[in-house]
């Protein structure tokens, strides 16, 4: 192989790798959920499993005190983003001075090692989770959680699915 061809091959390989994993992989993750994009008062796909009233997600969509994700840009709220694709990673990784992981694409692999493709599209890190580091969890939307559980929230509280691998990629998608 000529030196120039070798250099191009190495450069292409470096570029391909740099666009992949951002250097953060969570293994043997427990899946949980913390928000739902279902309208106020309607409940949602997982409301019954939380043993809560149909309004469990109302604070996220409050007009008087709207919830704001850790990675929010000025003026953004959960309601304005209106996406099932946000995930919450350990809050220690998201600070005002270091927003490295904000908006990074997240790939999820099942306990069998196969990548899971979600109906709404690729996921992205956009929120911090208080107990995710200590409990080895990643928080998802109720919709994504239901997809991880086979289409419903049938596993119920205290029986969250485990064994997932979540990789944050180097590309920012939100």
mmCIF file with all atom_site columns, C-alpha atoms in Angstrom, residues 2-174:
data_model
loop_
_atom_site.group_PDB
_atom_site.id
_atom_site.type_symbol
_atom_site.label_atom_id
_atom_site.label_alt_id
_atom_site.label_comp_id
_atom_site.label_asym_id
_atom_site.label_entity_id
_atom_site.label_seq_id
_atom_site.pdbx_PDB_ins_code
_atom_site.Cartn_x
_atom_site.Cartn_y
_atom_site.Cartn_z
_atom_site.occupancy
_atom_site.B_iso_or_equiv
_atom_site.pdbx_formal_charge
_atom_site.auth_seq_id
_atom_site.auth_comp_id
_atom_site.auth_asym_id
_atom_site.auth_atom_id
_atom_site.pdbx_PDB_model_num
ATOM 1   C CA . UNK A 1 2   ? 1.333   3.431  -0.867 1.00 0.00 ? 2   UNK A CA 1
ATOM 2   C CA . UNK A 1 3   ? 1.998   5.896  1.930  1.00 0.00 ? 3   UNK A CA 1
ATOM 3   C CA . UNK A 1 4   ? -0.660  8.319  0.662  1.00 0.00 ? 4   UNK A CA 1
ATOM 4   C CA . UNK A 1 5   ? -3.324  5.588  0.476  1.00 0.00 ? 5   UNK A CA 1
ATOM 5   C CA . UNK A 1 6   ? -2.359  4.386  3.958  1.00 0.00 ? 6   UNK A CA 1
ATOM 6   C CA . UNK A 1 7   ? -2.642  7.947  5.339  1.00 0.00 ? 7   UNK A CA 1
ATOM 7   C CA . UNK A 1 8   ? -6.100  8.342  3.816  1.00 0.00 ? 8   UNK A CA 1
ATOM 8   C CA . UNK A 1 9   ? -7.194  5.006  5.247  1.00 0.00 ? 9   UNK A CA 1
ATOM 9   C CA . UNK A 1 10  ? -5.950  5.931  8.736  1.00 0.00 ? 10  UNK A CA 1
ATOM 10  C CA . UNK A 1 11  ? -7.611  9.366  8.535  1.00 0.00 ? 11  UNK A CA 1
ATOM 11  C CA . UNK A 1 12  ? -10.920 7.784  7.498  1.00 0.00 ? 12  UNK A CA 1
ATOM 12  C CA . UNK A 1 13  ? -10.719 5.271  10.357 1.00 0.00 ? 13  UNK A CA 1
ATOM 13  C CA . UNK A 1 14  ? -10.008 8.018  12.900 1.00 0.00 ? 14  UNK A CA 1
ATOM 14  C CA . UNK A 1 15  ? -12.929 10.072 11.601 1.00 0.00 ? 15  UNK A CA 1
ATOM 15  C CA . UNK A 1 16  ? -15.285 7.084  11.791 1.00 0.00 ? 16  UNK A CA 1
ATOM 16  C CA . UNK A 1 17  ? -14.262 6.314  15.372 1.00 0.00 ? 17  UNK A CA 1
ATOM 17  C CA . UNK A 1 18  ? -14.480 9.962  16.480 1.00 0.00 ? 18  UNK A CA 1
ATOM 18  C CA . UNK A 1 19  ? -18.084 10.114 15.291 1.00 0.00 ? 19  UNK A CA 1
ATOM 19  C CA . UNK A 1 20  ? -19.052 7.061  17.304 1.00 0.00 ? 20  UNK A CA 1
ATOM 20  C CA . UNK A 1 21  ? -18.801 6.590  21.060 1.00 0.00 ? 21  UNK A CA 1
ATOM 21  C CA . UNK A 1 22  ? -18.243 9.770  23.074 1.00 0.00 ? 22  UNK A CA 1
ATOM 22  C CA . UNK A 1 23  ? -16.383 7.713  25.633 1.00 0.00 ? 23  UNK A CA 1
ATOM 23  C CA . UNK A 1 24  ? -19.318 7.044  27.917 1.00 0.00 ? 24  UNK A CA 1
ATOM 24  C CA . UNK A 1 25  ? -20.933 3.634  28.154 1.00 0.00 ? 25  UNK A CA 1
ATOM 25  C CA . UNK A 1 26  ? -23.291 2.460  30.869 1.00 0.00 ? 26  UNK A CA 1
ATOM 26  C CA . UNK A 1 27  ? -23.517 -1.312 31.326 1.00 0.00 ? 27  UNK A CA 1
ATOM 27  C CA . UNK A 1 28  ? -26.021 -3.566 33.083 1.00 0.00 ? 28  UNK A CA 1
ATOM 28  C CA . UNK A 1 29  ? -28.402 -0.612 33.295 1.00 0.00 ? 29  UNK A CA 1
ATOM 29  C CA . UNK A 1 30  ? -31.810 -0.699 34.940 1.00 0.00 ? 30  UNK A CA 1
ATOM 30  C CA . UNK A 1 31  ? -34.423 1.115  32.836 1.00 0.00 ? 31  UNK A CA 1
ATOM 31  C CA . UNK A 1 32  ? -36.789 3.497  34.617 1.00 0.00 ? 32  UNK A CA 1
ATOM 32  C CA . UNK A 1 33  ? -38.973 6.377  33.445 1.00 0.00 ? 33  UNK A CA 1
ATOM 33  C CA . UNK A 1 34  ? -39.676 9.856  34.724 1.00 0.00 ? 34  UNK A CA 1
ATOM 34  C CA . UNK A 1 35  ? -41.823 11.732 32.221 1.00 0.00 ? 35  UNK A CA 1
ATOM 35  C CA . UNK A 1 36  ? -44.635 11.251 29.745 1.00 0.00 ? 36  UNK A CA 1
ATOM 36  C CA . UNK A 1 37  ? -45.621 13.462 26.825 1.00 0.00 ? 37  UNK A CA 1
ATOM 37  C CA . UNK A 1 38  ? -49.296 12.582 27.280 1.00 0.00 ? 38  UNK A CA 1
ATOM 38  C CA . UNK A 1 39  ? -51.445 15.730 27.754 1.00 0.00 ? 39  UNK A CA 1
ATOM 39  C CA . UNK A 1 40  ? -52.311 16.942 31.245 1.00 0.00 ? 40  UNK A CA 1
ATOM 40  C CA . UNK A 1 41  ? -54.986 14.930 33.018 1.00 0.00 ? 41  UNK A CA 1
ATOM 41  C CA . UNK A 1 42  ? -54.997 12.069 30.520 1.00 0.00 ? 42  UNK A CA 1
ATOM 42  C CA . UNK A 1 43  ? -52.520 9.808  32.267 1.00 0.00 ? 43  UNK A CA 1
ATOM 43  C CA . UNK A 1 44  ? -50.413 7.890  29.831 1.00 0.00 ? 44  UNK A CA 1
ATOM 44  C CA . UNK A 1 45  ? -49.069 4.518  28.888 1.00 0.00 ? 45  UNK A CA 1
ATOM 45  C CA . UNK A 1 46  ? -47.492 3.910  32.311 1.00 0.00 ? 46  UNK A CA 1
ATOM 46  C CA . UNK A 1 47  ? -49.806 5.870  34.634 1.00 0.00 ? 47  UNK A CA 1
ATOM 47  C CA . UNK A 1 48  ? -51.647 2.802  35.951 1.00 0.00 ? 48  UNK A CA 1
ATOM 48  C CA . UNK A 1 49  ? -48.397 1.002  36.710 1.00 0.00 ? 49  UNK A CA 1
ATOM 49  C CA . UNK A 1 50  ? -47.174 3.863  38.852 1.00 0.00 ? 50  UNK A CA 1
ATOM 50  C CA . UNK A 1 51  ? -50.208 3.417  41.088 1.00 0.00 ? 51  UNK A CA 1
ATOM 51  C CA . UNK A 1 52  ? -50.768 7.119  40.671 1.00 0.00 ? 52  UNK A CA 1
ATOM 52  C CA . UNK A 1 53  ? -53.610 9.260  39.468 1.00 0.00 ? 53  UNK A CA 1
ATOM 53  C CA . UNK A 1 54  ? -53.908 10.167 35.814 1.00 0.00 ? 54  UNK A CA 1
ATOM 54  C CA . UNK A 1 55  ? -52.171 13.477 36.507 1.00 0.00 ? 55  UNK A CA 1
ATOM 55  C CA . UNK A 1 56  ? -48.779 12.094 37.636 1.00 0.00 ? 56  UNK A CA 1
ATOM 56  C CA . UNK A 1 57  ? -46.976 13.924 34.833 1.00 0.00 ? 57  UNK A CA 1
ATOM 57  C CA . UNK A 1 58  ? -48.785 17.270 35.176 1.00 0.00 ? 58  UNK A CA 1
ATOM 58  C CA . UNK A 1 59  ? -45.870 19.149 36.826 1.00 0.00 ? 59  UNK A CA 1
ATOM 59  C CA . UNK A 1 60  ? -43.814 18.673 33.653 1.00 0.00 ? 60  UNK A CA 1
ATOM 60  C CA . UNK A 1 61  ? -46.457 20.498 31.620 1.00 0.00 ? 61  UNK A CA 1
ATOM 61  C CA . UNK A 1 62  ? -47.520 23.102 34.180 1.00 0.00 ? 62  UNK A CA 1
ATOM 62  C CA . UNK A 1 63  ? -48.127 26.530 32.646 1.00 0.00 ? 63  UNK A CA 1
ATOM 63  C CA . UNK A 1 64  ? -47.373 28.291 35.943 1.00 0.00 ? 64  UNK A CA 1
ATOM 64  C CA . UNK A 1 65  ? -44.233 26.366 36.906 1.00 0.00 ? 65  UNK A CA 1
ATOM 65  C CA . UNK A 1 66  ? -42.953 24.464 33.852 1.00 0.00 ? 66  UNK A CA 1
ATOM 66  C CA . UNK A 1 67  ? -40.259 21.849 34.346 1.00 0.00 ? 67  UNK A CA 1
ATOM 67  C CA . UNK A 1 68  ? -36.953 22.605 32.655 1.00 0.00 ? 68  UNK A CA 1
ATOM 68  C CA . UNK A 1 69  ? -34.494 19.852 31.640 1.00 0.00 ? 69  UNK A CA 1
ATOM 69  C CA . UNK A 1 70  ? -30.884 20.146 32.849 1.00 0.00 ? 70  UNK A CA 1
ATOM 70  C CA . UNK A 1 71  ? -29.620 20.706 29.298 1.00 0.00 ? 71  UNK A CA 1
ATOM 71  C CA . UNK A 1 72  ? -32.314 23.192 28.315 1.00 0.00 ? 72  UNK A CA 1
ATOM 72  C CA . UNK A 1 73  ? -31.393 26.096 26.118 1.00 0.00 ? 73  UNK A CA 1
ATOM 73  C CA . UNK A 1 74  ? -32.912 29.445 27.067 1.00 0.00 ? 74  UNK A CA 1
ATOM 74  C CA . UNK A 1 75  ? -36.692 29.218 27.148 1.00 0.00 ? 75  UNK A CA 1
ATOM 75  C CA . UNK A 1 76  ? -36.919 25.448 26.661 1.00 0.00 ? 76  UNK A CA 1
ATOM 76  C CA . UNK A 1 77  ? -39.234 23.369 28.817 1.00 0.00 ? 77  UNK A CA 1
ATOM 77  C CA . UNK A 1 78  ? -40.417 19.774 28.611 1.00 0.00 ? 78  UNK A CA 1
ATOM 78  C CA . UNK A 1 79  ? -43.617 21.040 27.012 1.00 0.00 ? 79  UNK A CA 1
ATOM 79  C CA . UNK A 1 80  ? -41.807 23.039 24.325 1.00 0.00 ? 80  UNK A CA 1
ATOM 80  C CA . UNK A 1 81  ? -39.483 20.139 23.501 1.00 0.00 ? 81  UNK A CA 1
ATOM 81  C CA . UNK A 1 82  ? -42.433 17.683 23.523 1.00 0.00 ? 82  UNK A CA 1
ATOM 82  C CA . UNK A 1 83  ? -40.331 14.613 22.775 1.00 0.00 ? 83  UNK A CA 1
ATOM 83  C CA . UNK A 1 84  ? -40.230 11.032 24.003 1.00 0.00 ? 84  UNK A CA 1
ATOM 84  C CA . UNK A 1 85  ? -36.573 10.820 22.975 1.00 0.00 ? 85  UNK A CA 1
ATOM 85  C CA . UNK A 1 86  ? -34.895 12.485 25.999 1.00 0.00 ? 86  UNK A CA 1
ATOM 86  C CA . UNK A 1 87  ? -33.016 10.334 28.486 1.00 0.00 ? 87  UNK A CA 1
ATOM 87  C CA . UNK A 1 88  ? -31.696 11.247 31.914 1.00 0.00 ? 88  UNK A CA 1
ATOM 88  C CA . UNK A 1 89  ? -28.156 10.256 32.814 1.00 0.00 ? 89  UNK A CA 1
ATOM 89  C CA . UNK A 1 90  ? -26.448 10.646 36.215 1.00 0.00 ? 90  UNK A CA 1
ATOM 90  C CA . UNK A 1 91  ? -26.789 14.317 37.186 1.00 0.00 ? 91  UNK A CA 1
ATOM 91  C CA . UNK A 1 92  ? -23.102 14.458 38.115 1.00 0.00 ? 92  UNK A CA 1
ATOM 92  C CA . UNK A 1 93  ? -22.323 14.352 34.374 1.00 0.00 ? 93  UNK A CA 1
ATOM 93  C CA . UNK A 1 94  ? -24.399 17.449 33.582 1.00 0.00 ? 94  UNK A CA 1
ATOM 94  C CA . UNK A 1 95  ? -23.302 20.698 35.162 1.00 0.00 ? 95  UNK A CA 1
ATOM 95  C CA . UNK A 1 96  ? -23.652 24.327 34.128 1.00 0.00 ? 96  UNK A CA 1
ATOM 96  C CA . UNK A 1 97  ? -19.932 24.471 33.431 1.00 0.00 ? 97  UNK A CA 1
ATOM 97  C CA . UNK A 1 98  ? -19.699 21.135 31.610 1.00 0.00 ? 98  UNK A CA 1
ATOM 98  C CA . UNK A 1 99  ? -22.477 20.304 29.186 1.00 0.00 ? 99  UNK A CA 1
ATOM 99  C CA . UNK A 1 100 ? -20.391 17.820 27.190 1.00 0.00 ? 100 UNK A CA 1
ATOM 100 C CA . UNK A 1 101 ? -23.089 15.159 27.078 1.00 0.00 ? 101 UNK A CA 1
ATOM 101 C CA . UNK A 1 102 ? -26.081 17.439 26.461 1.00 0.00 ? 102 UNK A CA 1
ATOM 102 C CA . UNK A 1 103 ? -27.884 16.483 23.277 1.00 0.00 ? 103 UNK A CA 1
ATOM 103 C CA . UNK A 1 104 ? -25.594 13.539 22.518 1.00 0.00 ? 104 UNK A CA 1
ATOM 104 C CA . UNK A 1 105 ? -27.190 10.612 20.728 1.00 0.00 ? 105 UNK A CA 1
ATOM 105 C CA . UNK A 1 106 ? -27.762 7.567  22.919 1.00 0.00 ? 106 UNK A CA 1
ATOM 106 C CA . UNK A 1 107 ? -27.857 4.036  21.579 1.00 0.00 ? 107 UNK A CA 1
ATOM 107 C CA . UNK A 1 108 ? -29.500 1.360  23.694 1.00 0.00 ? 108 UNK A CA 1
ATOM 108 C CA . UNK A 1 109 ? -28.654 -2.330 23.483 1.00 0.00 ? 109 UNK A CA 1
ATOM 109 C CA . UNK A 1 110 ? -30.823 -5.017 25.041 1.00 0.00 ? 110 UNK A CA 1
ATOM 110 C CA . UNK A 1 111 ? -29.641 -7.741 27.399 1.00 0.00 ? 111 UNK A CA 1
ATOM 111 C CA . UNK A 1 112 ? -29.080 -9.863 24.275 1.00 0.00 ? 112 UNK A CA 1
ATOM 112 C CA . UNK A 1 113 ? -26.595 -7.271 22.940 1.00 0.00 ? 113 UNK A CA 1
ATOM 113 C CA . UNK A 1 114 ? -28.789 -6.192 20.015 1.00 0.00 ? 114 UNK A CA 1
ATOM 114 C CA . UNK A 1 115 ? -29.381 -2.505 19.358 1.00 0.00 ? 115 UNK A CA 1
ATOM 115 C CA . UNK A 1 116 ? -32.928 -1.351 20.080 1.00 0.00 ? 116 UNK A CA 1
ATOM 116 C CA . UNK A 1 117 ? -34.472 1.013  17.534 1.00 0.00 ? 117 UNK A CA 1
ATOM 117 C CA . UNK A 1 118 ? -37.218 3.264  18.921 1.00 0.00 ? 118 UNK A CA 1
ATOM 118 C CA . UNK A 1 119 ? -40.329 4.280  16.997 1.00 0.00 ? 119 UNK A CA 1
ATOM 119 C CA . UNK A 1 120 ? -39.836 8.025  17.574 1.00 0.00 ? 120 UNK A CA 1
ATOM 120 C CA . UNK A 1 121 ? -36.198 7.927  16.454 1.00 0.00 ? 121 UNK A CA 1
ATOM 121 C CA . UNK A 1 122 ? -32.821 8.131  18.177 1.00 0.00 ? 122 UNK A CA 1
ATOM 122 C CA . UNK A 1 123 ? -32.606 9.071  21.848 1.00 0.00 ? 123 UNK A CA 1
ATOM 123 C CA . UNK A 1 124 ? -30.502 11.881 23.305 1.00 0.00 ? 124 UNK A CA 1
ATOM 124 C CA . UNK A 1 125 ? -29.154 12.825 26.750 1.00 0.00 ? 125 UNK A CA 1
ATOM 125 C CA . UNK A 1 126 ? -30.892 15.968 28.021 1.00 0.00 ? 126 UNK A CA 1
ATOM 126 C CA . UNK A 1 127 ? -31.642 15.537 31.716 1.00 0.00 ? 127 UNK A CA 1
ATOM 127 C CA . UNK A 1 128 ? -29.853 14.665 34.931 1.00 0.00 ? 128 UNK A CA 1
ATOM 128 C CA . UNK A 1 129 ? -31.043 11.922 37.263 1.00 0.00 ? 129 UNK A CA 1
ATOM 129 C CA . UNK A 1 130 ? -30.427 12.148 41.000 1.00 0.00 ? 130 UNK A CA 1
ATOM 130 C CA . UNK A 1 131 ? -30.149 8.454  41.807 1.00 0.00 ? 131 UNK A CA 1
ATOM 131 C CA . UNK A 1 132 ? -29.029 7.045  38.448 1.00 0.00 ? 132 UNK A CA 1
ATOM 132 C CA . UNK A 1 133 ? -25.355 6.879  39.417 1.00 0.00 ? 133 UNK A CA 1
ATOM 133 C CA . UNK A 1 134 ? -25.903 5.089  42.731 1.00 0.00 ? 134 UNK A CA 1
ATOM 134 C CA . UNK A 1 135 ? -28.497 2.679  41.351 1.00 0.00 ? 135 UNK A CA 1
ATOM 135 C CA . UNK A 1 136 ? -27.012 2.164  37.857 1.00 0.00 ? 136 UNK A CA 1
ATOM 136 C CA . UNK A 1 137 ? -30.117 3.474  36.126 1.00 0.00 ? 137 UNK A CA 1
ATOM 137 C CA . UNK A 1 138 ? -31.004 5.452  33.050 1.00 0.00 ? 138 UNK A CA 1
ATOM 138 C CA . UNK A 1 139 ? -34.341 7.267  32.984 1.00 0.00 ? 139 UNK A CA 1
ATOM 139 C CA . UNK A 1 140 ? -36.418 7.194  29.809 1.00 0.00 ? 140 UNK A CA 1
ATOM 140 C CA . UNK A 1 141 ? -39.777 8.595  28.740 1.00 0.00 ? 141 UNK A CA 1
ATOM 141 C CA . UNK A 1 142 ? -42.799 6.433  29.496 1.00 0.00 ? 142 UNK A CA 1
ATOM 142 C CA . UNK A 1 143 ? -43.140 5.667  25.772 1.00 0.00 ? 143 UNK A CA 1
ATOM 143 C CA . UNK A 1 144 ? -39.546 4.443  25.417 1.00 0.00 ? 144 UNK A CA 1
ATOM 144 C CA . UNK A 1 145 ? -39.808 2.537  28.708 1.00 0.00 ? 145 UNK A CA 1
ATOM 145 C CA . UNK A 1 146 ? -42.886 0.742  27.364 1.00 0.00 ? 146 UNK A CA 1
ATOM 146 C CA . UNK A 1 147 ? -40.945 -0.153 24.207 1.00 0.00 ? 147 UNK A CA 1
ATOM 147 C CA . UNK A 1 148 ? -38.161 -1.596 26.389 1.00 0.00 ? 148 UNK A CA 1
ATOM 148 C CA . UNK A 1 149 ? -40.826 -3.655 28.203 1.00 0.00 ? 149 UNK A CA 1
ATOM 149 C CA . UNK A 1 150 ? -42.263 -5.124 25.020 1.00 0.00 ? 150 UNK A CA 1
ATOM 150 C CA . UNK A 1 151 ? -44.937 -2.532 24.254 1.00 0.00 ? 151 UNK A CA 1
ATOM 151 C CA . UNK A 1 152 ? -46.559 -1.939 27.634 1.00 0.00 ? 152 UNK A CA 1
ATOM 152 C CA . UNK A 1 153 ? -45.460 -0.944 31.101 1.00 0.00 ? 153 UNK A CA 1
ATOM 153 C CA . UNK A 1 154 ? -46.407 -4.409 32.246 1.00 0.00 ? 154 UNK A CA 1
ATOM 154 C CA . UNK A 1 155 ? -43.402 -5.041 34.463 1.00 0.00 ? 155 UNK A CA 1
ATOM 155 C CA . UNK A 1 156 ? -44.682 -2.596 37.067 1.00 0.00 ? 156 UNK A CA 1
ATOM 156 C CA . UNK A 1 157 ? -42.949 -0.678 39.845 1.00 0.00 ? 157 UNK A CA 1
ATOM 157 C CA . UNK A 1 158 ? -40.072 -2.461 41.536 1.00 0.00 ? 158 UNK A CA 1
ATOM 158 C CA . UNK A 1 159 ? -39.662 -4.774 38.565 1.00 0.00 ? 159 UNK A CA 1
ATOM 159 C CA . UNK A 1 160 ? -37.890 -2.551 36.068 1.00 0.00 ? 160 UNK A CA 1
ATOM 160 C CA . UNK A 1 161 ? -36.105 -4.276 33.190 1.00 0.00 ? 161 UNK A CA 1
ATOM 161 C CA . UNK A 1 162 ? -32.336 -4.611 33.624 1.00 0.00 ? 162 UNK A CA 1
ATOM 162 C CA . UNK A 1 163 ? -29.264 -5.617 31.662 1.00 0.00 ? 163 UNK A CA 1
ATOM 163 C CA . UNK A 1 164 ? -29.203 -2.821 29.080 1.00 0.00 ? 164 UNK A CA 1
ATOM 164 C CA . UNK A 1 165 ? -26.125 -1.110 27.659 1.00 0.00 ? 165 UNK A CA 1
ATOM 165 C CA . UNK A 1 166 ? -26.418 2.584  26.845 1.00 0.00 ? 166 UNK A CA 1
ATOM 166 C CA . UNK A 1 167 ? -23.738 4.304  24.778 1.00 0.00 ? 167 UNK A CA 1
ATOM 167 C CA . UNK A 1 168 ? -23.521 8.053  24.360 1.00 0.00 ? 168 UNK A CA 1
ATOM 168 C CA . UNK A 1 169 ? -22.174 8.836  20.916 1.00 0.00 ? 169 UNK A CA 1
ATOM 169 C CA . UNK A 1 170 ? -20.033 11.780 19.953 1.00 0.00 ? 170 UNK A CA 1
ATOM 170 C CA . UNK A 1 171 ? -22.655 13.322 17.686 1.00 0.00 ? 171 UNK A CA 1
ATOM 171 C CA . UNK A 1 172 ? -25.026 15.951 19.009 1.00 0.00 ? 172 UNK A CA 1
ATOM 172 C CA . UNK A 1 173 ? -28.539 15.422 17.670 1.00 0.00 ? 173 UNK A CA 1
ATOM 173 C CA . UNK A 1 174 ? -30.517 17.903 19.783 1.00 0.00 ? 174 UNK A CA 1
#
